[in-house]
Amino acid sequence: MISRVFRTALALAVSAASSYSLAAGFALNEQSVSGMGTAFAGRSSSADDATTVYGNPAGMARLKREQVSVGAAAIFAKTDIDDARSTFGGSNDGDMVPTVGVPMGYYVKPIDDKWSFGLGMYVPFGLITDYETGFAGRYYGDKSEVRVITLQPTVSYRINDQLSVGFGPTINRIDGELTSAVLNPLSPGRNDGKVKVKGDDTALGFNAGVLFELDARTRFGLTYHSKVDYKLRGDTTVSGSGPVLGSSAGKYDASLDLETPESVDFSVTHDLNDTWTLYAGSTWTRWSRLEEIKVENKGVHGLLAPALGTITEEQDWRDTWSYAVGAAYKLNQQWVLRAGLAYDQSPARNEFRSPRIPTDDRKIFSLGAAWSPNDDVTVDVAYSYLKEEDADINQASASKGAYRATYKNSAHGLGAQLTYRF
């Protein structure tokens, strides 16, 4: 019983599952507020400011002046839990995601007519959910807080007037803490035990991109974000009373190897005329790498020692596509207005969906604006509304009982960004 709770919690801790970002799976999209205004359509081809360090490193070749872009996005999530049923009872209040902020910062410096240097810091993955005390699905997930912070030094090179390339290694730090309730076999539904999991690691990856400018009005971008191999080290603390829980109570060393998936983003930006710009793009993510989680534990004692030695859990996620279209309208020299629509597939299969990741396919509508009082400063703001398809959870276990519910998820996102050019 504890082994199932432990393996689920630790697996999710290190894979940084994001329930309510503006992207599917456990990826975050909020690396650019200027891109957020068009629902991230044209992310790899727009190259309008220093956030292109993430969107497409090759896009730095288009920036003629040294500049800094800093910003943050806030996510306000809402969940209604309907038709909930559980073996051992409990509440289903929903709204378990507190308001969270996603920061970002970028710097780009043109070195000469060919070379540019950039530096980015952003959050590509993250999760925070916190259910109320006595939540009916507490044995499948209670509280989760995970984040990945990435630092990316980057260079770009302009090959000719049409073609540019860029590359940047990524330094990725992941850490998290999750808790779950543990069923007490002597008083099912009452006097629960608790499992608390911590883990962290630092690993390397890279981003690479190509930008092709067909002419002065049309450009194509292709960006590759590499997989990242984590070798996570952490510990799990089990607490509880009674002959079963008490015999295995304590803190154990834990480790696992994990690959987060690579993705490929392709987009096109077209200046229709002097006032209108059109964007379109799609992203493929190789979520099928997440086939299983294998956890190795040391120093386990008590009645559950055999079950907690080596644990393997099937995930069987599938590759996904996301699509986005957007437009920008230049109102005058100071103001640009933006809008976009996006659709993201969910990688999780219905049979594996749990209260920790209770999400399904989603649609996103975005609005944005950019204000440039002079040539040196631009202030971007954006708003996004996310609506998901109803996500059904149908979990059953002899050791944890059954939990079934339908999650109705939505979220509002607000972002602000300042770009200063030297």
Coordinates of C-alpha atoms in Angstrom, one line a residue:
M1 CA 0.0 0.0 0.0
I2 CA 2.7 2.5 1.0
S3 CA 4.7 1.4 -2.0
R4 CA 2.0 2.5 -4.4
V5 CA 1.7 5.9 -2.7
F6 CA 5.4 6.3 -2.6
R7 CA 6.1 5.4 -6.2
T8 CA 3.3 7.7 -7.5
A9 CA 4.4 10.6 -5.4
L10 CA 8.1 10.3 -6.2
A11 CA 7.5 9.8 -9.9
L12 CA 5.5 12.9 -10.1
A13 CA 7.9 14.9 -8.0
V14 CA 10.8 14.4 -10.4
S15 CA 8.8 14.7 -13.6
A16 CA 7.4 18.0 -12.5
A17 CA 3.8 17.5 -13.7
S18 CA 2.0 20.8 -14.4
S19 CA -1.7 20.6 -13.9
Y20 CA -2.7 24.2 -14.8
S21 CA -0.1 25.7 -17.0
L22 CA -1.0 27.1 -20.4
A23 CA 0.5 24.0 -22.0
A24 CA -0.4 20.3 -21.9
G25 CA 1.4 17.5 -20.0
F26 CA 3.9 18.8 -17.5
A27 CA 5.3 21.6 -19.7
L28 CA 4.9 25.3 -19.0
N29 CA 4.3 27.8 -21.9
E30 CA 4.9 31.0 -20.0
Q31 CA 8.4 31.9 -21.1
S32 CA 7.3 35.0 -23.0
V33 CA 4.5 37.5 -22.3
S34 CA 4.8 39.0 -25.8
G35 CA 4.3 35.5 -27.2
M36 CA 1.5 34.9 -24.7
G37 CA -0.6 37.5 -26.5
T38 CA -0.8 35.4 -29.6
A39 CA -1.3 32.1 -27.7
F40 CA 2.4 31.4 -28.6
A41 CA 1.7 31.2 -32.3
G42 CA 4.9 32.2 -34.1
R43 CA 7.0 31.4 -31.1
S44 CA 10.0 30.2 -33.2
S45 CA 9.6 32.7 -36.0
S46 CA 8.6 36.1 -34.5
A47 CA 11.9 37.0 -32.8
D48 CA 10.6 40.4 -31.6
D49 CA 12.5 40.7 -28.4
A50 CA 15.0 39.0 -26.1
T51 CA 12.6 36.2 -25.2
T52 CA 13.6 34.6 -28.5
V53 CA 16.5 33.1 -26.5
Y54 CA 13.9 30.5 -25.5
G55 CA 11.6 30.7 -28.5
N56 CA 14.3 30.3 -31.1
P57 CA 18.0 31.0 -30.4
A58 CA 18.6 31.8 -34.0
G59 CA 16.2 34.8 -33.7
M60 CA 18.8 36.8 -31.8
A61 CA 20.3 37.6 -35.2
R62 CA 17.3 39.9 -35.9
L63 CA 17.9 42.0 -32.8
K64 CA 20.1 44.9 -33.7
R65 CA 20.5 46.4 -30.2
E66 CA 21.5 45.1 -26.8
Q67 CA 18.4 44.5 -24.7
V68 CA 16.9 43.0 -21.6
S69 CA 13.4 41.5 -21.2
V70 CA 12.0 40.6 -17.8
G71 CA 8.5 39.6 -16.9
A72 CA 6.1 37.2 -15.0
A73 CA 2.9 35.5 -15.6
A74 CA 0.3 34.6 -13.0
I75 CA -2.1 31.7 -13.3
F76 CA -5.6 31.7 -11.6
A77 CA -7.0 28.2 -11.8
K78 CA -10.5 26.9 -11.1
T79 CA -11.7 23.3 -10.7
D80 CA -15.2 22.0 -10.1
I81 CA -15.3 18.3 -9.1
D82 CA -18.6 16.6 -10.1
D83 CA -20.0 13.1 -9.6
A84 CA -17.3 12.2 -7.0
R85 CA -17.5 8.7 -5.4
S86 CA -14.9 7.2 -3.0
T87 CA -14.7 4.1 -0.9
F88 CA -13.7 5.8 2.3
G89 CA -15.6 9.1 1.9
G90 CA -14.3 12.7 2.1
S91 CA -14.8 16.1 0.6
N92 CA -14.4 17.3 -3.0
D93 CA -14.1 21.1 -2.8
G94 CA -11.9 21.5 -5.9
D95 CA -10.0 24.8 -6.5
M96 CA -6.8 23.1 -5.2
V97 CA -4.5 25.2 -7.2
P98 CA -3.4 28.5 -5.5
T99 CA -2.4 31.5 -7.6
V100 CA 1.1 31.0 -8.8
G101 CA 3.6 33.2 -10.6
V102 CA 6.0 32.2 -13.4
P103 CA 9.1 34.5 -13.7
M104 CA 11.3 35.0 -16.7
G105 CA 14.3 37.0 -17.7
Y106 CA 16.5 37.4 -20.8
Y107 CA 19.5 39.3 -22.1
V108 CA 20.8 39.6 -25.7
K109 CA 23.9 41.4 -27.0
P110 CA 24.8 41.7 -30.7
I111 CA 28.6 41.2 -30.9
D112 CA 29.0 42.1 -34.6
D113 CA 27.0 41.7 -37.9
K114 CA 27.2 37.9 -37.6
W115 CA 27.3 36.9 -33.9
S116 CA 25.0 37.5 -31.0
F117 CA 25.1 36.3 -27.4
G118 CA 22.2 35.7 -25.1
L119 CA 21.3 34.5 -21.6
G120 CA 17.9 33.3 -20.4
M121 CA 16.4 32.2 -17.1
Y122 CA 12.9 30.7 -17.2
V123 CA 10.7 27.9 -15.7
P124 CA 9.9 25.2 -18.3
F125 CA 8.1 22.8 -15.9
G126 CA 6.1 23.3 -12.6
L127 CA 3.3 22.1 -10.4
I128 CA 1.5 23.2 -7.3
T129 CA -1.8 21.6 -6.0
D130 CA -3.0 21.5 -2.5
Y131 CA -6.2 19.7 -1.7
E132 CA -8.2 20.4 1.5
T133 CA -7.9 18.2 4.6
G134 CA -10.0 15.1 4.3
F135 CA -10.1 15.2 0.4
A136 CA -11.8 12.0 -0.8
G137 CA -8.9 11.2 -3.2
R138 CA -6.2 11.8 -0.6
Y139 CA -4.7 8.3 -1.0
Y140 CA -4.0 9.1 -4.7
G141 CA -2.6 12.6 -4.1
D142 CA -2.8 15.3 -1.5
K143 CA -0.3 18.1 -1.9
S144 CA 2.3 18.6 -4.7
E145 CA 4.8 21.4 -5.2
V146 CA 7.4 21.0 -7.9
R147 CA 9.5 23.3 -10.1
V148 CA 12.2 23.3 -12.8
I149 CA 14.4 26.4 -13.2
T150 CA 16.6 26.6 -16.4
L151 CA 19.6 28.8 -17.1
Q152 CA 20.5 29.1 -20.8
P153 CA 23.6 30.8 -22.3
T154 CA 23.1 31.1 -26.0
V155 CA 24.9 32.2 -29.2
S156 CA 23.5 32.8 -32.7
Y157 CA 25.2 33.2 -36.1
R158 CA 23.8 34.8 -39.2
I159 CA 25.0 32.7 -42.2
N160 CA 23.6 35.1 -44.8
D161 CA 20.8 37.6 -45.2
Q162 CA 18.2 34.9 -45.1
L163 CA 19.5 32.1 -42.8
S164 CA 20.5 32.2 -39.1
V165 CA 21.2 29.5 -36.6
G166 CA 21.4 29.4 -32.8
F167 CA 22.4 27.1 -30.0
G168 CA 22.3 27.2 -26.2
P169 CA 23.1 24.6 -23.5
T170 CA 20.6 24.5 -20.7
I171 CA 21.3 24.0 -17.0
N172 CA 18.2 22.6 -15.4
R173 CA 17.5 22.4 -11.7
I174 CA 14.5 20.3 -10.5
D175 CA 13.2 20.0 -7.0
G176 CA 9.9 19.1 -5.4
E177 CA 8.0 18.0 -2.3
L178 CA 4.8 16.0 -2.4
T179 CA 2.5 14.4 0.2
S180 CA -0.1 11.7 0.2
A181 CA -2.3 10.1 2.8
V182 CA -1.8 6.4 3.7
L183 CA -4.7 4.2 4.5
N184 CA -4.6 2.8 8.0
P185 CA -5.7 -0.9 7.7
L186 CA -6.9 -0.9 11.3
S187 CA -9.3 2.0 10.8
P188 CA -9.9 2.5 7.1
G189 CA -10.8 6.1 6.3
R190 CA -9.6 7.4 9.7
N191 CA -6.3 7.9 11.5
D192 CA -4.4 8.0 8.1
G193 CA -0.7 7.8 7.8
K194 CA 1.3 10.1 5.6
V195 CA 4.1 9.9 3.1
K196 CA 6.2 13.0 2.3
V197 CA 8.6 12.9 -0.7
K198 CA 11.5 15.2 -1.5
G199 CA 13.8 15.0 -4.5
D200 CA 16.2 17.2 -6.6
D201 CA 18.8 17.1 -9.3
T202 CA 20.7 19.3 -11.8
A203 CA 21.1 18.1 -15.4
L204 CA 22.1 19.5 -18.8
G205 CA 20.3 19.8 -22.1
F206 CA 20.2 22.2 -25.0
N207 CA 18.1 24.3 -27.3
A208 CA 18.8 24.8 -31.0
G209 CA 17.1 26.7 -33.7
V210 CA 17.0 27.8 -37.4
L211 CA 15.5 31.0 -38.7
F212 CA 14.9 31.4 -42.5
E213 CA 13.8 34.8 -43.8
L214 CA 12.1 34.2 -47.1
D215 CA 11.8 37.9 -47.7
A216 CA 11.3 41.1 -45.8
R217 CA 7.8 40.1 -44.8
T218 CA 7.9 36.3 -44.3
R219 CA 10.1 34.1 -42.0
F220 CA 10.0 30.5 -40.8
G221 CA 11.4 29.2 -37.6
L222 CA 12.3 25.7 -36.3
T223 CA 13.3 25.1 -32.7
Y224 CA 14.5 21.9 -31.0
H225 CA 14.3 21.6 -27.2
S226 CA 16.3 18.5 -26.2
K227 CA 15.4 15.8 -23.7
V228 CA 17.0 16.1 -20.3
D229 CA 18.3 13.0 -18.4
Y230 CA 17.8 13.4 -14.6
K231 CA 19.4 11.2 -12.0
L232 CA 17.3 12.3 -9.1
R233 CA 18.3 11.7 -5.5
G234 CA 15.9 12.3 -2.6
D235 CA 14.2 10.8 0.4
T236 CA 10.7 9.7 1.5
T237 CA 9.4 10.0 5.0
V238 CA 6.6 7.6 6.1
S239 CA 4.7 8.3 9.3
G240 CA 1.8 6.6 11.0
S241 CA 0.9 4.4 13.9
G242 CA -0.1 0.7 14.2
P243 CA 1.7 -2.6 13.5
V244 CA 1.8 -2.1 9.7
L245 CA 2.5 1.7 9.3
G246 CA 4.6 2.0 12.4
S247 CA 6.9 -0.9 11.4
S248 CA 7.9 1.0 8.2
A249 CA 7.9 4.5 9.6
G250 CA 11.1 6.5 9.0
K251 CA 13.1 8.2 6.3
Y252 CA 14.5 6.3 3.3
D253 CA 17.0 7.2 0.5
A254 CA 15.5 7.0 -3.0
S255 CA 16.8 7.5 -6.5
L256 CA 15.6 7.1 -10.1
D257 CA 16.6 7.9 -13.6
L258 CA 14.2 10.0 -15.7
E259 CA 14.1 11.6 -19.2
T260 CA 11.9 14.6 -19.8
P261 CA 10.9 14.7 -23.5
E262 CA 12.3 16.6 -26.4
S263 CA 10.0 18.9 -28.5
V264 CA 10.1 20.5 -31.9
D265 CA 8.4 23.8 -32.6
F266 CA 7.7 25.0 -36.2
S267 CA 6.1 28.4 -36.9
V268 CA 5.7 31.0 -39.6
T269 CA 5.4 34.8 -39.2
H270 CA 4.0 36.9 -42.1
D271 CA 3.7 40.7 -42.3
L272 CA 0.6 41.0 -44.3
N273 CA 1.1 44.8 -44.6
D274 CA 2.4 47.6 -42.5
T275 CA -0.3 47.1 -39.9
W276 CA -1.2 43.4 -39.8
T277 CA 1.1 40.5 -38.9
L278 CA -0.1 36.9 -39.0
Y279 CA 1.3 33.9 -37.0
A280 CA 0.9 30.1 -37.1
G281 CA 2.7 27.3 -35.4
S282 CA 2.7 23.8 -34.1
T283 CA 4.7 21.8 -31.5
W284 CA 5.4 18.1 -31.3
T285 CA 6.4 16.7 -27.9
R286 CA 7.8 13.2 -27.4
W287 CA 5.8 12.3 -24.3
S288 CA 6.0 8.6 -25.2
R289 CA 9.5 8.5 -23.5
L290 CA 7.6 8.3 -20.2
E291 CA 6.8 4.6 -20.4
E292 CA 7.5 3.7 -16.8
I293 CA 9.1 4.9 -13.6
K294 CA 11.6 2.7 -11.8
V295 CA 12.4 3.7 -8.2
E296 CA 15.4 2.3 -6.3
N297 CA 15.2 2.5 -2.5
K298 CA 17.8 1.9 0.2
G299 CA 17.6 1.1 3.9
V300 CA 14.0 0.0 3.9
H301 CA 12.8 -1.9 7.0
G302 CA 9.6 -3.2 8.5
L303 CA 6.8 -5.2 7.0
L304 CA 6.8 -3.3 3.7
A305 CA 10.5 -3.8 3.0
P306 CA 10.1 -6.3 0.1
A307 CA 7.6 -4.0 -1.6
L308 CA 9.7 -0.9 -1.3
G309 CA 13.0 -2.3 -2.7
T310 CA 12.6 -1.7 -6.5
I311 CA 9.3 -0.3 -7.7
T312 CA 8.2 -0.1 -11.4
E313 CA 5.1 1.8 -12.4
E314 CA 3.7 1.9 -16.0
Q315 CA 2.9 5.4 -17.4
D316 CA 2.4 4.7 -21.1
W317 CA 2.1 8.4 -22.1
R318 CA 1.7 9.3 -25.8
D319 CA 3.2 11.9 -28.1
T320 CA 1.2 15.1 -28.5
W321 CA 0.7 18.0 -30.9
S322 CA -0.3 21.5 -30.1
Y323 CA -1.5 24.1 -32.7
A324 CA -1.8 27.9 -32.5
V325 CA -2.8 30.8 -34.8
G326 CA -2.6 34.5 -34.0
A327 CA -2.5 38.0 -35.3
A328 CA -1.0 41.4 -34.4
Y329 CA -2.4 44.8 -35.4
K330 CA -0.2 47.9 -35.3
L331 CA -2.6 50.6 -34.1
N332 CA 0.1 53.4 -34.3
Q333 CA 3.7 54.0 -33.5
Q334 CA 3.2 53.3 -29.8
W335 CA 0.6 50.5 -29.7
V336 CA 0.4 46.9 -31.0
L337 CA -2.7 44.7 -30.3
R338 CA -2.5 40.9 -30.4
A339 CA -4.9 37.9 -30.3
G340 CA -4.5 34.1 -30.6
L341 CA -6.1 30.7 -30.4
A342 CA -4.4 27.4 -29.4
Y343 CA -5.3 23.8 -28.9
D344 CA -3.1 21.4 -26.8
Q345 CA -3.5 17.6 -26.6
S346 CA -3.0 15.8 -23.3
P347 CA -0.4 13.0 -23.2
A348 CA -2.1 11.1 -20.3
R349 CA -4.3 8.1 -21.1
N350 CA -7.6 7.9 -19.4
E351 CA -6.7 4.7 -17.4
F352 CA -3.7 6.4 -15.7
R353 CA -5.3 9.9 -14.9
S354 CA -5.1 10.7 -11.2
P355 CA -6.0 13.6 -8.8
R356 CA -2.4 14.8 -9.2
I357 CA -2.8 15.4 -13.0
P358 CA -6.5 15.7 -13.5
T359 CA -6.3 17.3 -17.0
D360 CA -7.4 16.6 -20.5
D361 CA -7.2 18.3 -23.9
R362 CA -7.5 22.1 -23.7
K363 CA -8.3 25.2 -25.8
I364 CA -6.8 28.6 -25.1
F365 CA -7.8 32.1 -26.1
S366 CA -5.4 35.0 -25.7
L367 CA -5.3 38.8 -26.0
G368 CA -2.3 41.0 -25.7
A369 CA -0.9 44.5 -26.2
A370 CA 2.5 46.2 -26.5
W371 CA 3.1 49.8 -25.6
S372 CA 6.4 51.5 -26.8
P373 CA 6.6 55.1 -25.5
N374 CA 9.9 55.4 -27.3
D375 CA 12.4 53.3 -29.2
D376 CA 14.1 52.1 -26.0
V377 CA 11.2 50.7 -24.0
T378 CA 8.4 48.2 -24.7
V379 CA 5.8 47.1 -22.1
D380 CA 3.9 43.9 -23.0
V381 CA 0.7 42.7 -21.3
A382 CA -1.3 39.6 -22.0
Y383 CA -4.4 37.7 -20.9
S384 CA -5.3 34.0 -21.6
Y385 CA -8.3 32.0 -20.9
L386 CA -8.0 28.2 -20.8
K387 CA -10.9 25.7 -20.9
E388 CA -10.3 21.9 -20.7
E389 CA -12.5 19.0 -21.8
D390 CA -14.0 17.2 -18.8
A391 CA -11.4 14.9 -17.2
D392 CA -12.7 11.7 -15.8
I393 CA -10.8 9.9 -13.0
N394 CA -11.5 6.3 -12.4
Q395 CA -8.9 4.8 -9.9
A396 CA -9.4 1.7 -7.9
S397 CA -7.0 -0.2 -5.7
A398 CA -7.4 -3.0 -3.1
S399 CA -5.1 -1.1 -0.8
K400 CA -6.5 2.5 -1.4
G401 CA -10.1 1.9 -2.3
A402 CA -11.7 3.5 -5.3
Y403 CA -12.0 7.2 -6.3
R404 CA -14.0 8.3 -9.3
A405 CA -14.8 11.9 -10.3
T406 CA -15.2 14.3 -13.2
Y407 CA -12.9 17.4 -13.1
K408 CA -14.1 20.6 -14.9
N409 CA -11.0 22.7 -15.2
S410 CA -10.4 26.3 -16.4
A411 CA -7.8 28.9 -15.8
H412 CA -7.1 32.6 -16.4
G413 CA -3.5 33.8 -17.1
L414 CA -2.2 37.3 -16.8
G415 CA 1.3 38.4 -17.8
A416 CA 3.4 41.6 -17.9
Q417 CA 6.9 42.1 -19.4
L418 CA 9.3 45.0 -19.8
T419 CA 11.9 45.2 -22.6
Y420 CA 14.7 47.8 -22.4
R421 CA 17.1 48.4 -25.3
F422 CA 20.5 49.9 -24.7

